C-alpha cells in the first residue's frame, strides 16, 4: 500500500482541552513533504452499541434527549466502555443494555466495529447484536441521561431507518449491517425508492 | 412520543474552544428535573461522503493518513461542506470526489444521511452514490491532506468491509446501506460467518 509515503511523523502530543466526555488532543506533526504543523482531534474512550431483539423479534430502543442535535433521538442503547472491568466489550454491552433499558439478553454476538469519524476523532464503536432480551432490571441512569426505553416493532423501525426518518448514525449502521447480512431484499421493497 | 418529558432547556451557549476543523460548544442547560448543569459537544460543519463506482463497477477509494487513528485509512472520498456555494450538497459531493480522486461522475443520488456521533457532536454526514466515475481532472488537495486515490475491485472491497478489515465508519455505513438495498445475500455468503 506504500503506506509510508502518506504517513505523518508525530513530534509531540498533548491534551489541549478537556471536558466531561472527551478531550481534544493536539499533535505536532511532520507531513510527508517535511512541513511541520499541528493537528487537533477528539480523544474519547471506546463505546459499545447494542441492537437488542426480544424473543418475539421486537427491538428495544431508547428515546433520549441529545443536546448536540437538540432533539429526542430514537436510537439504540449505547455507552462508553469504562476502565477496568469493562475490558470485556461484551460485558460493557450487557451493562449498557441493562442500565438504559432494564433488559437483559440471552446471548450477544459481535456485529461490526467502526471508527465513525476518524477524520476528527479516535472514537471506536463496537456494535453487538443481542437476542432474547427481556425486562429483568430497573433502569439505572446517570444524572444527566434523559432516556425512555421503548419496545418497538422491528419492521416499523427498519422502515423508519431506510426511509430516512432515523438519522442516528449508530442505529442506521447497525440496522443496515444487520439487513445486509440477514435481509432478503425486504428493505429494497419497502420504501427505499422514496429515499431522499 | 412525550418528547417534552425528556427535553432539556438551553439557558446559555458559547464556543468554549476552537481549533482547525471544529469547535467545542458549551451549553448551560436545565434538565427535566430542574437540575442546572452544562454540556459540551463538538460543533462542526456538515460533510459529504461519496461511494463512487466506475462504468465497469469498480469503486474509487482513497488511501489517506488519518492522524486521529494513526494509520493509512482505506475509505471513501469525503469532505466538509463549505459555506456559500456548497449549499447544494450534491455539488459538494462532486467537488470532493474531483479534488480527492481526480474523478468526475455521470450521476449522483442520495444514499443516506446520518449523525455519526450525536452523543458528543452535531456532525452530519450526507452519503451519495456516484455512477459512471471517470478520471478527468487533477487531484487538488489541501496542504495537510495525504491522499492516494485507488481504483479497486468492488467485490474485494465489500469483502474487506464485511470481514472487519475496514474500520472506517463512513465506508462501512455506505457499503452496508448499499448492500442492504442492492445486495442479494452475497454478503452473507462471503465471510460474515467468520466475523467474530
Short mmCIF file of C-alpha atoms in Angstrom, two decimals:
data_model
loop_
_atom_site.label_atom_id
_atom_site.label_comp_id
_atom_site.label_asym_id
_atom_site.label_seq_id
_atom_site.Cartn_x
_atom_site.Cartn_y
_atom_site.Cartn_z
CA UNK A 1 0.00 0.00 0.00
CA UNK A 2 3.04 2.31 0.10
CA UNK A 3 1.68 3.43 3.44
CA UNK A 4 4.96 5.11 4.31
CA UNK A 5 4.59 7.66 1.55
CA UNK A 6 1.49 9.01 3.27
CA UNK A 7 2.46 8.66 6.93
CA UNK A 8 2.88 11.64 9.21
CA UNK A 9 5.50 11.75 11.93
CA UNK A 10 4.24 12.74 15.38
CA UNK A 11 6.82 15.00 17.01
CA UNK A 12 4.91 15.82 20.18
CA UNK A 13 1.43 15.33 21.63
CA UNK A 14 -0.61 16.74 24.48
CA UNK A 15 -4.14 17.28 25.70
CA UNK A 16 -5.13 20.80 24.65
CA UNK A 17 -8.64 20.90 26.14
CA UNK A 18 -10.67 18.70 28.42
CA UNK A 19 -14.36 18.47 29.28
CA UNK A 20 -16.73 15.80 30.58
CA UNK A 21 -16.98 13.14 27.86
CA UNK A 22 -13.88 13.80 25.81
CA UNK A 23 -10.56 15.58 25.43
CA UNK A 24 -9.11 17.44 22.49
CA UNK A 25 -5.59 16.29 21.72
CA UNK A 26 -3.06 18.35 19.78
CA UNK A 27 -0.28 16.59 17.93
CA UNK A 28 2.72 18.39 16.49
CA UNK A 29 3.38 16.59 13.23
CA UNK A 30 5.72 16.47 10.25
CA UNK A 31 3.96 15.86 6.94
CA UNK A 32 5.46 13.63 4.22
CA UNK A 33 6.89 16.70 2.42
CA UNK A 34 8.61 17.85 5.62
CA UNK A 35 6.11 20.58 6.51
CA UNK A 36 5.70 20.98 10.28
CA UNK A 37 2.21 21.75 11.52
CA UNK A 38 -0.25 20.63 14.16
CA UNK A 39 -3.40 18.55 14.14
CA UNK A 40 -6.25 18.55 16.66
CA UNK A 41 -8.66 15.70 17.26
CA UNK A 42 -11.21 14.43 19.75
CA UNK A 43 -9.85 11.81 22.14
CA UNK A 44 -12.51 9.65 23.78
CA UNK A 45 -12.83 6.12 25.14
CA UNK A 46 -14.34 3.34 23.01
CA UNK A 47 -18.08 2.77 23.08
CA UNK A 48 -20.48 -0.14 22.70
CA UNK A 49 -23.78 -0.12 20.80
CA UNK A 50 -26.48 -2.81 21.12
CA UNK A 51 -29.15 -3.86 18.60
CA UNK A 52 -31.40 -5.75 21.04
CA UNK A 53 -34.16 -8.11 19.93
CA UNK A 54 -36.83 -9.58 22.21
CA UNK A 55 -37.83 -13.27 21.93
CA UNK A 56 -40.75 -12.08 19.75
CA UNK A 57 -38.46 -10.26 17.32
CA UNK A 58 -39.30 -6.77 18.52
CA UNK A 59 -36.46 -4.30 19.05
CA UNK A 60 -35.63 -2.49 22.31
CA UNK A 61 -34.97 1.18 21.56
CA UNK A 62 -34.17 4.24 23.61
CA UNK A 63 -35.68 7.66 23.23
CA UNK A 64 -33.06 10.05 24.55
CA UNK A 65 -32.50 13.77 24.63
CA UNK A 66 -29.43 14.58 22.56
CA UNK A 67 -28.27 18.08 23.34
CA UNK A 68 -25.76 18.18 20.46
CA UNK A 69 -28.59 17.94 17.93
CA UNK A 70 -31.35 19.46 20.07
CA UNK A 71 -33.98 16.76 19.92
CA UNK A 72 -35.22 13.50 21.37
CA UNK A 73 -33.38 10.84 19.38
CA UNK A 74 -34.78 7.36 18.78
CA UNK A 75 -31.85 5.00 18.71
CA UNK A 76 -30.05 2.08 20.30
CA UNK A 77 -28.73 1.56 23.81
CA UNK A 78 -25.09 2.65 23.77
CA UNK A 79 -22.42 3.89 26.10
CA UNK A 80 -18.80 4.38 26.85
CA UNK A 81 -16.56 1.50 27.82
CA UNK A 82 -15.31 2.19 31.31
CA UNK A 83 -11.86 1.40 32.60
CA UNK A 84 -11.13 -1.81 34.35
CA UNK A 85 -13.96 -4.28 34.49
CA UNK A 86 -15.23 -3.26 31.06
CA UNK A 87 -12.16 -4.65 29.34
CA UNK A 88 -14.62 -7.26 28.15
CA UNK A 89 -16.60 -5.42 25.49
CA UNK A 90 -19.49 -7.85 25.67
CA UNK A 91 -19.82 -7.18 29.40
CA UNK A 92 -19.95 -3.45 28.66
CA UNK A 93 -22.68 -4.03 26.07
CA UNK A 94 -24.71 -6.07 28.59
CA UNK A 95 -24.26 -3.34 31.20
CA UNK A 96 -25.40 -0.53 28.91
CA UNK A 97 -28.41 -2.55 27.77
CA UNK A 98 -29.38 -3.19 31.38
CA UNK A 99 -28.77 0.35 32.65
CA UNK A 100 -30.51 2.15 29.79
CA UNK A 101 -33.44 -0.21 29.16
CA UNK A 102 -33.77 -2.58 32.13
CA UNK A 103 -33.41 -5.51 29.74
CA UNK A 104 -31.03 -8.46 29.83
CA UNK A 105 -30.08 -10.66 26.86
CA UNK A 106 -29.82 -14.43 26.42
CA UNK A 107 -26.91 -14.06 24.01
CA UNK A 108 -24.76 -11.42 22.37
CA UNK A 109 -22.70 -11.57 19.20
CA UNK A 110 -20.36 -9.05 17.64
CA UNK A 111 -21.93 -7.24 14.68
CA UNK A 112 -19.37 -4.67 13.48
CA UNK A 113 -16.69 -2.29 14.78
CA UNK A 114 -16.22 1.14 13.24
CA UNK A 115 -14.48 4.44 13.68
CA UNK A 116 -17.45 6.71 12.99
CA UNK A 117 -15.49 9.88 12.39
CA UNK A 118 -11.77 9.17 12.16
CA UNK A 119 -11.09 12.45 10.38
CA UNK A 120 -11.51 14.36 13.64
CA UNK A 121 -11.82 11.73 16.40
CA UNK A 122 -10.28 8.48 17.61
CA UNK A 123 -13.74 7.19 18.60
CA UNK A 124 -14.40 3.47 18.15
CA UNK A 125 -17.91 1.97 18.27
CA UNK A 126 -18.27 -1.76 18.89
CA UNK A 127 -21.72 -2.93 17.77
CA UNK A 128 -23.35 -6.04 19.23
CA UNK A 129 -26.45 -7.98 18.31
CA UNK A 130 -28.43 -9.10 21.40
CA UNK A 131 -31.01 -11.89 21.27
CA UNK A 132 -33.66 -12.94 23.75
CA UNK A 133 -33.84 -9.60 25.57
CA UNK A 134 -36.29 -9.48 28.48
CA UNK A 135 -37.11 -6.84 31.11
CA UNK A 136 -35.38 -8.05 34.28
CA UNK A 137 -33.92 -4.98 35.93
CA UNK A 138 -34.54 -1.37 36.83
CA UNK A 139 -33.18 1.42 34.65
CA UNK A 140 -30.02 2.86 36.20
CA UNK A 141 -29.18 6.19 34.55
CA UNK A 142 -26.51 8.80 35.05
CA UNK A 143 -27.81 12.12 36.45
CA UNK A 144 -27.76 13.75 33.01
CA UNK A 145 -29.19 10.89 30.95
CA UNK A 146 -32.78 11.55 29.85
CA UNK A 147 -33.75 8.19 28.43
CA UNK A 148 -37.02 6.32 27.91
CA UNK A 149 -36.84 2.68 26.77
CA UNK A 150 -39.37 1.63 24.11
CA UNK A 151 -40.07 -1.84 22.75
CA UNK A 152 -40.93 -1.31 19.07
CA UNK A 153 -41.92 -3.34 16.05
CA UNK A 154 -38.69 -4.12 14.19
CA UNK A 155 -40.23 -3.87 10.72
CA UNK A 156 -41.55 -0.42 11.55
CA UNK A 157 -38.15 0.67 12.88
CA UNK A 158 -36.35 -0.71 9.84
CA UNK A 159 -38.75 1.17 7.57
CA UNK A 160 -38.04 4.37 9.54
CA UNK A 161 -34.29 3.79 9.14
CA UNK A 162 -34.48 3.13 5.40
CA UNK A 163 -37.00 5.90 4.88
CA UNK A 164 -34.60 8.46 6.36
CA UNK A 165 -36.69 9.24 9.42
CA UNK A 166 -33.95 7.91 11.73
CA UNK A 167 -30.72 9.91 11.48
CA UNK A 168 -28.89 8.41 14.44
CA UNK A 169 -25.70 7.02 12.91
CA UNK A 170 -25.33 4.08 15.28
CA UNK A 171 -28.87 2.89 14.65
CA UNK A 172 -28.59 3.34 10.88
CA UNK A 173 -25.31 1.47 10.80
CA UNK A 174 -26.48 -1.43 12.96
CA UNK A 175 -29.74 -1.93 11.05
CA UNK A 176 -28.03 -1.55 7.65
CA UNK A 177 -25.35 -4.05 8.56
CA UNK A 178 -27.90 -6.47 10.04
CA UNK A 179 -30.06 -6.19 6.90
CA UNK A 180 -27.07 -6.60 4.57
CA UNK A 181 -26.37 -9.88 6.35
CA UNK A 182 -29.88 -11.14 7.14
CA UNK A 183 -32.23 -9.18 4.89
CA UNK A 184 -33.75 -10.81 1.86
CA UNK A 185 -34.49 -7.87 -0.39
CA UNK A 186 -37.20 -6.79 2.01
CA UNK A 187 -35.61 -3.42 2.51
CA UNK A 188 -35.48 -2.87 -1.23
CA UNK A 189 -39.20 -3.47 -1.37
CA UNK A 190 -40.36 -1.21 1.37
CA UNK A 191 -39.63 2.38 0.86
CA UNK A 192 -36.12 2.86 -0.44
CA UNK A 193 -37.45 4.22 -3.72
CA UNK A 194 -38.79 7.16 -1.77
CA UNK A 195 -35.47 7.80 -0.06
CA UNK A 196 -34.48 11.47 -0.13
CA UNK B 1 -43.52 10.47 21.93
CA UNK B 2 -43.84 12.59 25.10
CA UNK B 3 -40.72 14.33 23.88
CA UNK B 4 -41.22 17.14 26.33
CA UNK B 5 -40.65 14.88 29.32
CA UNK B 6 -37.09 14.31 28.12
CA UNK B 7 -36.22 17.74 26.70
CA UNK B 8 -33.52 19.92 28.19
CA UNK B 9 -33.77 23.68 28.28
CA UNK B 10 -30.76 25.58 26.92
CA UNK B 11 -30.14 28.57 29.16
CA UNK B 12 -26.96 29.85 27.50
CA UNK B 13 -24.47 28.71 24.87
CA UNK B 14 -20.98 29.66 23.77
CA UNK B 15 -17.90 28.37 21.99
CA UNK B 16 -15.54 27.10 24.71
CA UNK B 17 -12.64 26.01 22.47
CA UNK B 18 -11.74 26.34 18.84
CA UNK B 19 -9.22 24.65 16.57
CA UNK B 20 -8.87 23.98 12.85
CA UNK B 21 -11.69 21.62 11.88
CA UNK B 22 -14.13 22.05 14.73
CA UNK B 23 -15.19 23.97 17.81
CA UNK B 24 -16.27 22.74 21.21
CA UNK B 25 -19.51 24.33 22.31
CA UNK B 26 -20.65 24.57 25.92
CA UNK B 27 -24.35 24.86 26.67
CA UNK B 28 -25.71 25.75 30.08
CA UNK B 29 -28.79 23.58 30.43
CA UNK B 30 -31.67 22.80 32.74
CA UNK B 31 -32.54 19.08 32.92
CA UNK B 32 -36.16 17.83 33.11
CA UNK B 33 -35.90 17.51 36.91
CA UNK B 34 -34.74 21.13 37.19
CA UNK B 35 -31.05 20.37 37.72
CA UNK B 36 -28.78 23.02 36.18
CA UNK B 37 -25.56 21.78 34.60
CA UNK B 38 -23.54 22.18 31.43
CA UNK B 39 -22.95 20.04 28.39
CA UNK B 40 -20.03 20.15 25.94
CA UNK B 41 -20.09 18.93 22.36
CA UNK B 42 -18.19 19.13 19.10
CA UNK B 43 -19.58 21.72 16.68
CA UNK B 44 -18.55 21.15 13.06
CA UNK B 45 -19.99 21.82 9.61
CA UNK B 46 -21.85 19.08 7.70
CA UNK B 47 -19.86 16.71 5.48
CA UNK B 48 -20.44 14.74 2.29
CA UNK B 49 -19.29 11.17 1.61
CA UNK B 50 -19.22 9.55 -1.83
CA UNK B 51 -19.44 5.86 -2.80
CA UNK B 52 -18.12 6.20 -6.36
CA UNK B 53 -18.45 3.47 -8.98
CA UNK B 54 -16.69 3.42 -12.36
CA UNK B 55 -18.56 2.38 -15.53
CA UNK B 56 -17.02 -1.11 -15.02
CA UNK B 57 -18.42 -1.40 -11.49
CA UNK B 58 -15.11 -0.83 -9.72
CA UNK B 59 -15.02 1.51 -6.74
CA UNK B 60 -12.85 4.63 -6.40
CA UNK B 61 -11.27 4.68 -2.95
CA UNK B 62 -8.83 6.91 -1.13
CA UNK B 63 -5.90 5.82 0.99
CA UNK B 64 -5.38 8.63 3.46
CA UNK B 65 -3.28 9.25 6.54
CA UNK B 66 -5.65 9.67 9.49
CA UNK B 67 -3.73 11.19 12.38
CA UNK B 68 -6.56 10.58 14.87
CA UNK B 69 -6.16 6.82 14.50
CA UNK B 70 -2.51 6.78 13.44
CA UNK B 71 -2.68 4.85 10.20
CA UNK B 72 -3.34 4.99 6.50
CA UNK B 73 -7.09 4.51 6.18
CA UNK B 74 -8.73 2.98 3.13
CA UNK B 75 -12.06 4.67 2.70
CA UNK B 76 -14.29 6.88 0.60
CA UNK B 77 -13.80 10.40 -0.72
CA UNK B 78 -15.35 12.77 1.81
CA UNK B 79 -15.09 16.31 2.98
CA UNK B 80 -16.65 19.22 4.72
CA UNK B 81 -19.41 21.26 3.13
CA UNK B 82 -18.08 24.77 2.72
CA UNK B 83 -20.08 27.90 3.20
CA UNK B 84 -21.81 29.56 0.31
CA UNK B 85 -21.58 27.72 -2.97
CA UNK B 86 -21.76 24.33 -1.27
CA UNK B 87 -25.32 24.91 -0.14
CA UNK B 88 -26.05 22.31 -2.79
CA UNK B 89 -24.88 19.09 -1.15
CA UNK B 90 -24.60 17.26 -4.45
CA UNK B 91 -22.23 19.94 -5.73
CA UNK B 92 -20.12 19.47 -2.60
CA UNK B 93 -20.01 15.72 -3.19
CA UNK B 94 -18.90 16.25 -6.80
CA UNK B 95 -16.21 18.68 -5.65
CA UNK B 96 -14.79 16.33 -3.01
CA UNK B 97 -14.77 13.43 -5.48
CA UNK B 98 -12.90 15.56 -8.01
CA UNK B 99 -10.42 17.09 -5.57
CA UNK B 100 -9.52 13.88 -3.74
CA UNK B 101 -9.55 11.41 -6.64
CA UNK B 102 -9.46 13.36 -9.92
CA UNK B 103 -12.67 11.59 -10.95
CA UNK B 104 -15.98 13.03 -12.12
CA UNK B 105 -19.34 11.23 -12.08
CA UNK B 106 -22.11 10.88 -14.64
CA UNK B 107 -24.78 10.90 -11.96
CA UNK B 108 -25.19 11.17 -8.21
CA UNK B 109 -28.01 10.04 -5.97
CA UNK B 110 -28.57 10.46 -2.26
CA UNK B 111 -27.84 7.28 -0.30
CA UNK B 112 -28.31 8.12 3.38
CA UNK B 113 -27.84 10.95 5.89
CA UNK B 114 -26.65 10.25 9.43
CA UNK B 115 -25.39 11.87 12.57
CA UNK B 116 -22.45 9.56 13.25
CA UNK B 117 -21.89 10.52 16.86
CA UNK B 118 -24.74 12.68 18.13
CA UNK B 119 -23.88 11.90 21.76
CA UNK B 120 -20.90 14.26 21.59
CA UNK B 121 -21.10 16.04 18.22
CA UNK B 122 -23.56 17.79 15.92
CA UNK B 123 -21.80 16.27 12.87
CA UNK B 124 -23.98 15.31 9.90
CA UNK B 125 -22.73 13.08 7.08
CA UNK B 126 -24.61 13.13 3.77
CA UNK B 127 -23.77 10.00 1.75
CA UNK B 128 -24.08 9.94 -2.04
CA UNK B 129 -23.86 7.15 -4.58
CA UNK B 130 -21.91 8.20 -7.71
CA UNK B 131 -22.17 6.30 -11.00
CA UNK B 132 -20.06 6.45 -14.13
CA UNK B 133 -16.97 7.90 -12.46
CA UNK B 134 -14.04 8.59 -14.78
CA UNK B 135 -10.62 10.22 -14.30
CA UNK B 136 -10.98 13.69 -15.80
CA UNK B 137 -9.15 16.06 -13.51
CA UNK B 138 -6.05 16.56 -11.39
CA UNK B 139 -6.11 15.88 -7.67
CA UNK B 140 -6.40 19.17 -5.77
CA UNK B 141 -5.55 18.61 -2.10
CA UNK B 142 -5.29 20.85 0.92
CA UNK B 143 -1.73 21.24 2.28
CA UNK B 144 -2.32 18.72 5.05
CA UNK B 145 -4.20 16.08 3.09
CA UNK B 146 -2.11 12.97 2.39
CA UNK B 147 -4.32 11.09 -0.01
CA UNK B 148 -3.75 8.50 -2.74
CA UNK B 149 -6.72 7.55 -4.96
CA UNK B 150 -7.08 3.85 -5.77
CA UNK B 151 -9.50 2.17 -8.18
CA UNK B 152 -10.37 -1.18 -6.54
CA UNK B 153 -12.48 -4.23 -7.24
CA UNK B 154 -15.81 -3.64 -5.50
CA UNK B 155 -16.34 -7.29 -4.51
CA UNK B 156 -12.94 -7.32 -2.84
CA UNK B 157 -13.69 -4.06 -1.01
CA UNK B 158 -17.10 -5.30 0.12
CA UNK B 159 -15.48 -8.48 1.45
CA UNK B 160 -12.95 -6.35 3.36
CA UNK B 161 -15.79 -4.31 4.83
CA UNK B 162 -17.84 -7.32 5.89
CA UNK B 163 -14.77 -9.20 7.09
CA UNK B 164 -13.94 -6.37 9.51
CA UNK B 165 -10.72 -5.33 7.78
CA UNK B 166 -12.17 -1.87 7.02
CA UNK B 167 -12.99 0.10 10.18
CA UNK B 168 -13.69 3.44 8.58
CA UNK B 169 -17.23 4.24 9.67
CA UNK B 170 -18.24 6.15 6.55
CA UNK B 171 -17.12 3.34 4.26
CA UNK B 172 -18.76 0.64 6.39
CA UNK B 173 -22.02 2.58 6.52
CA UNK B 174 -22.13 3.35 2.79
CA UNK B 175 -21.35 -0.22 1.74
CA UNK B 176 -23.74 -1.73 4.32
CA UNK B 177 -26.55 0.56 3.25
CA UNK B 178 -25.85 -0.07 -0.45
CA UNK B 179 -25.80 -3.85 0.15
CA UNK B 180 -28.98 -3.76 2.24
CA UNK B 181 -30.67 -2.13 -0.75
CA UNK B 182 -28.94 -3.83 -3.68
CA UNK B 183 -27.30 -6.94 -2.27
CA UNK B 184 -28.74 -10.37 -2.89
CA UNK B 185 -27.45 -12.37 0.02
CA UNK B 186 -23.94 -12.25 -1.41
CA UNK B 187 -22.60 -10.62 1.69
CA UNK B 188 -23.97 -13.43 3.81
CA UNK B 189 -22.05 -15.86 1.66
CA UNK B 190 -18.62 -14.36 1.78
CA UNK B 191 -17.13 -14.14 5.14
CA UNK B 192 -19.71 -12.94 7.61
CA UNK B 193 -19.71 -16.28 9.38
CA UNK B 194 -16.14 -15.59 10.42
CA UNK B 195 -17.00 -12.19 11.80
CA UNK B 196 -16.05 -12.75 15.44
#
